[in-house]
CSV table of C-alpha atoms in Angstrom, one decimal:
chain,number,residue,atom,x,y,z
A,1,UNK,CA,-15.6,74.9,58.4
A,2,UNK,CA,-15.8,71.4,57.4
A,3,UNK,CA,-15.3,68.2,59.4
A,4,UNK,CA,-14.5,64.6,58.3
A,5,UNK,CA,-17.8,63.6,58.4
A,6,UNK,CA,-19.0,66.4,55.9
A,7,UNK,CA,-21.0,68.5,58.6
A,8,UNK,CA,-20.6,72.2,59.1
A,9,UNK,CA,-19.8,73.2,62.3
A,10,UNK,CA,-21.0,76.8,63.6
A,11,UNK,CA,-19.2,79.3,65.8
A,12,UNK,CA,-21.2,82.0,66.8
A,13,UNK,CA,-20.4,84.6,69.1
A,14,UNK,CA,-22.7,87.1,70.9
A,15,UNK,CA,-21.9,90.6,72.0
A,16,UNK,CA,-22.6,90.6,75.8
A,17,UNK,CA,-21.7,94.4,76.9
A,18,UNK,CA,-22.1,93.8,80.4
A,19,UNK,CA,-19.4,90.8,80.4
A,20,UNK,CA,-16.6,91.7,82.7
A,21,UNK,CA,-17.7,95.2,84.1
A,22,UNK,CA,-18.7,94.0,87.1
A,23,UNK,CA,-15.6,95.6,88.7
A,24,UNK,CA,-16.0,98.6,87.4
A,25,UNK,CA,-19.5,99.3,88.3
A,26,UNK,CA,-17.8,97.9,92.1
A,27,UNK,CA,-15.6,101.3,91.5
A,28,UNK,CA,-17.8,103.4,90.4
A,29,UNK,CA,-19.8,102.7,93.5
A,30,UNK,CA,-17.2,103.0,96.0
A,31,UNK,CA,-16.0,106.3,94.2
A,32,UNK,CA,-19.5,107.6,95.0
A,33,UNK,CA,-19.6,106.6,98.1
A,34,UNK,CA,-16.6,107.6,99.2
A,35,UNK,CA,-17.4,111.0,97.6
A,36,UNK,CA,-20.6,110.6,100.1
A,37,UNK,CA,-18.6,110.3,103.0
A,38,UNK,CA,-15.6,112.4,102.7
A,39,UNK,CA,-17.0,115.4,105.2
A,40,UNK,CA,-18.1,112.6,108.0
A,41,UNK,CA,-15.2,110.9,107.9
A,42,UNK,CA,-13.1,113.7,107.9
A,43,UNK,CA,-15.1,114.8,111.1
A,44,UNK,CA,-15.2,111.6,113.0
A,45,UNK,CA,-11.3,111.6,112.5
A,46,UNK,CA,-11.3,115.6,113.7
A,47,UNK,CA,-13.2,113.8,116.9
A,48,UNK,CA,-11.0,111.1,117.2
A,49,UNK,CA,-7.5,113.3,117.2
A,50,UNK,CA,-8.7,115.9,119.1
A,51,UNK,CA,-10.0,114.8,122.9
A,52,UNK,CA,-11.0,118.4,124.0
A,53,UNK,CA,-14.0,118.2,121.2
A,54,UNK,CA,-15.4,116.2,123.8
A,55,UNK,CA,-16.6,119.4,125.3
A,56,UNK,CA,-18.8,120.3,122.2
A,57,UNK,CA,-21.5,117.2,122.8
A,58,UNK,CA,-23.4,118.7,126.1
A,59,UNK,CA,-25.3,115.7,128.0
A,60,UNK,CA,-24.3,112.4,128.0
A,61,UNK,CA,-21.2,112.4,125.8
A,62,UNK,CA,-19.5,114.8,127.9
A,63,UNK,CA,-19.7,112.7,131.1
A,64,UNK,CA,-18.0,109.8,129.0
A,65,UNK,CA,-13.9,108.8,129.7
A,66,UNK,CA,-12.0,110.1,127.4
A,67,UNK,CA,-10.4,107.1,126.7
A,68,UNK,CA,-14.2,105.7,125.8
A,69,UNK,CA,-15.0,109.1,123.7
A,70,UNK,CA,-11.4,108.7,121.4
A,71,UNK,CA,-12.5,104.7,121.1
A,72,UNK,CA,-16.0,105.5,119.6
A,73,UNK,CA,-14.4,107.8,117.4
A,74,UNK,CA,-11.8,105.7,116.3
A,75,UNK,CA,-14.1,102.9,115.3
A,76,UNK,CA,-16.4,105.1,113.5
A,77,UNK,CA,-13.7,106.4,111.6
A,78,UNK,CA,-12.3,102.8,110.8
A,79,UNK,CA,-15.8,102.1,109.9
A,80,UNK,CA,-16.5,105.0,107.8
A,81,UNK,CA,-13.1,104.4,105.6
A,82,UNK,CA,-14.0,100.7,104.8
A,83,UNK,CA,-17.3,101.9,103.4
A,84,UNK,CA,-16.7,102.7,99.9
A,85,UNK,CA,-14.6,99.3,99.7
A,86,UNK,CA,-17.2,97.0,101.1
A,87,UNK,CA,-20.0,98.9,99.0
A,88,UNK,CA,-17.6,98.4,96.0
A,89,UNK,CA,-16.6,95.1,96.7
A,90,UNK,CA,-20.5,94.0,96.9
A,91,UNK,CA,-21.5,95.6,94.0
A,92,UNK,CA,-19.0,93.8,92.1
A,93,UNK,CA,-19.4,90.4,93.4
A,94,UNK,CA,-23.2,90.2,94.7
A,95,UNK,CA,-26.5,89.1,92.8
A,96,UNK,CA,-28.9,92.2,92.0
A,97,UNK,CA,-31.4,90.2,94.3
A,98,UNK,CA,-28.7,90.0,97.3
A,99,UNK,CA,-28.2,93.7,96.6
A,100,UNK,CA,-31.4,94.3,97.3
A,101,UNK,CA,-32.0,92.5,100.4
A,102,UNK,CA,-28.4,93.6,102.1
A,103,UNK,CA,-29.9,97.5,101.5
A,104,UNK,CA,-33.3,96.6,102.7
A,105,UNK,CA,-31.5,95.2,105.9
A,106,UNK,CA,-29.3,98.5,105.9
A,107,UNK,CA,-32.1,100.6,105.4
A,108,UNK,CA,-34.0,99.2,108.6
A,109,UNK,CA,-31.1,99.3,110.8
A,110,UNK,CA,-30.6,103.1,110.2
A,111,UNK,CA,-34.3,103.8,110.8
A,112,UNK,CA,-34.3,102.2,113.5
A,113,UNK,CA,-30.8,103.8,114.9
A,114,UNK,CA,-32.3,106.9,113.9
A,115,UNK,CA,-35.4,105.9,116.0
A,116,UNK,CA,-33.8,104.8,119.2
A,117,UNK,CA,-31.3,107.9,119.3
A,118,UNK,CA,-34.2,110.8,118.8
A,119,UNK,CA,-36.0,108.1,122.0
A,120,UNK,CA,-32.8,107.8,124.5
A,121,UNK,CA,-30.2,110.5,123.4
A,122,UNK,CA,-32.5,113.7,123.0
């Protein structure tokens, strides 16, 4: 193409395959991870409904209230089911170098739960 002044003017495209997929790889990672968490969710909402599975967890969760015991369970369960949408939801959206730190962060917090439930629960 020409313009008035006699100069060629250049449109060039490039082929970018990545352009726009963002929200699908968001999906696809909230697909796995729900996937991931089907059987605990489904047994933290078992715990939640059903108060006399209080009984099964000797020690320290049996002298609980009830009313406390369906409350944990309901929040883990709540918890749990907005999982796959918040993993999904930061793939799409976050920086590879943000997803990196938030799952260093997530990674320490879950040692360290792990840690301090193996000291003060067992």
């Amino acid at each position: 193409m020409t313009s008035k002044g006699g100069q060629g003017t250049k449109h060039q495209e490039t082929l970018d395959l990545g352009e726009g997929k963002s929200g699908l790889w968001g999906a696809l990672a909230g697909l796995i991870v729900a996937a991931l968490i089907a059987v605990p969710l489904s047994a933290a909402f078992a715990f939640a409904t059903h108060p006399h599975s209080q009984q099964l967890f000797g020690g320290r969760l049996e002298e609980a209230s009830a009313g406390g015991y369906q409350a944990f369970w309901w929040i883990v369960t709540i918890l749990l089911a907005a999982l796959p949408f918040l993993v999904g939801f930061g793939v799409a959206k976050l920086s590879a170098r943000s997803l990196v730190i938030v799952g260093a962060i997530v990674i320490i917090f879950v040692v360290l739960i792990v840690i301090l439930g193996q000291l003060f629960v067992f």
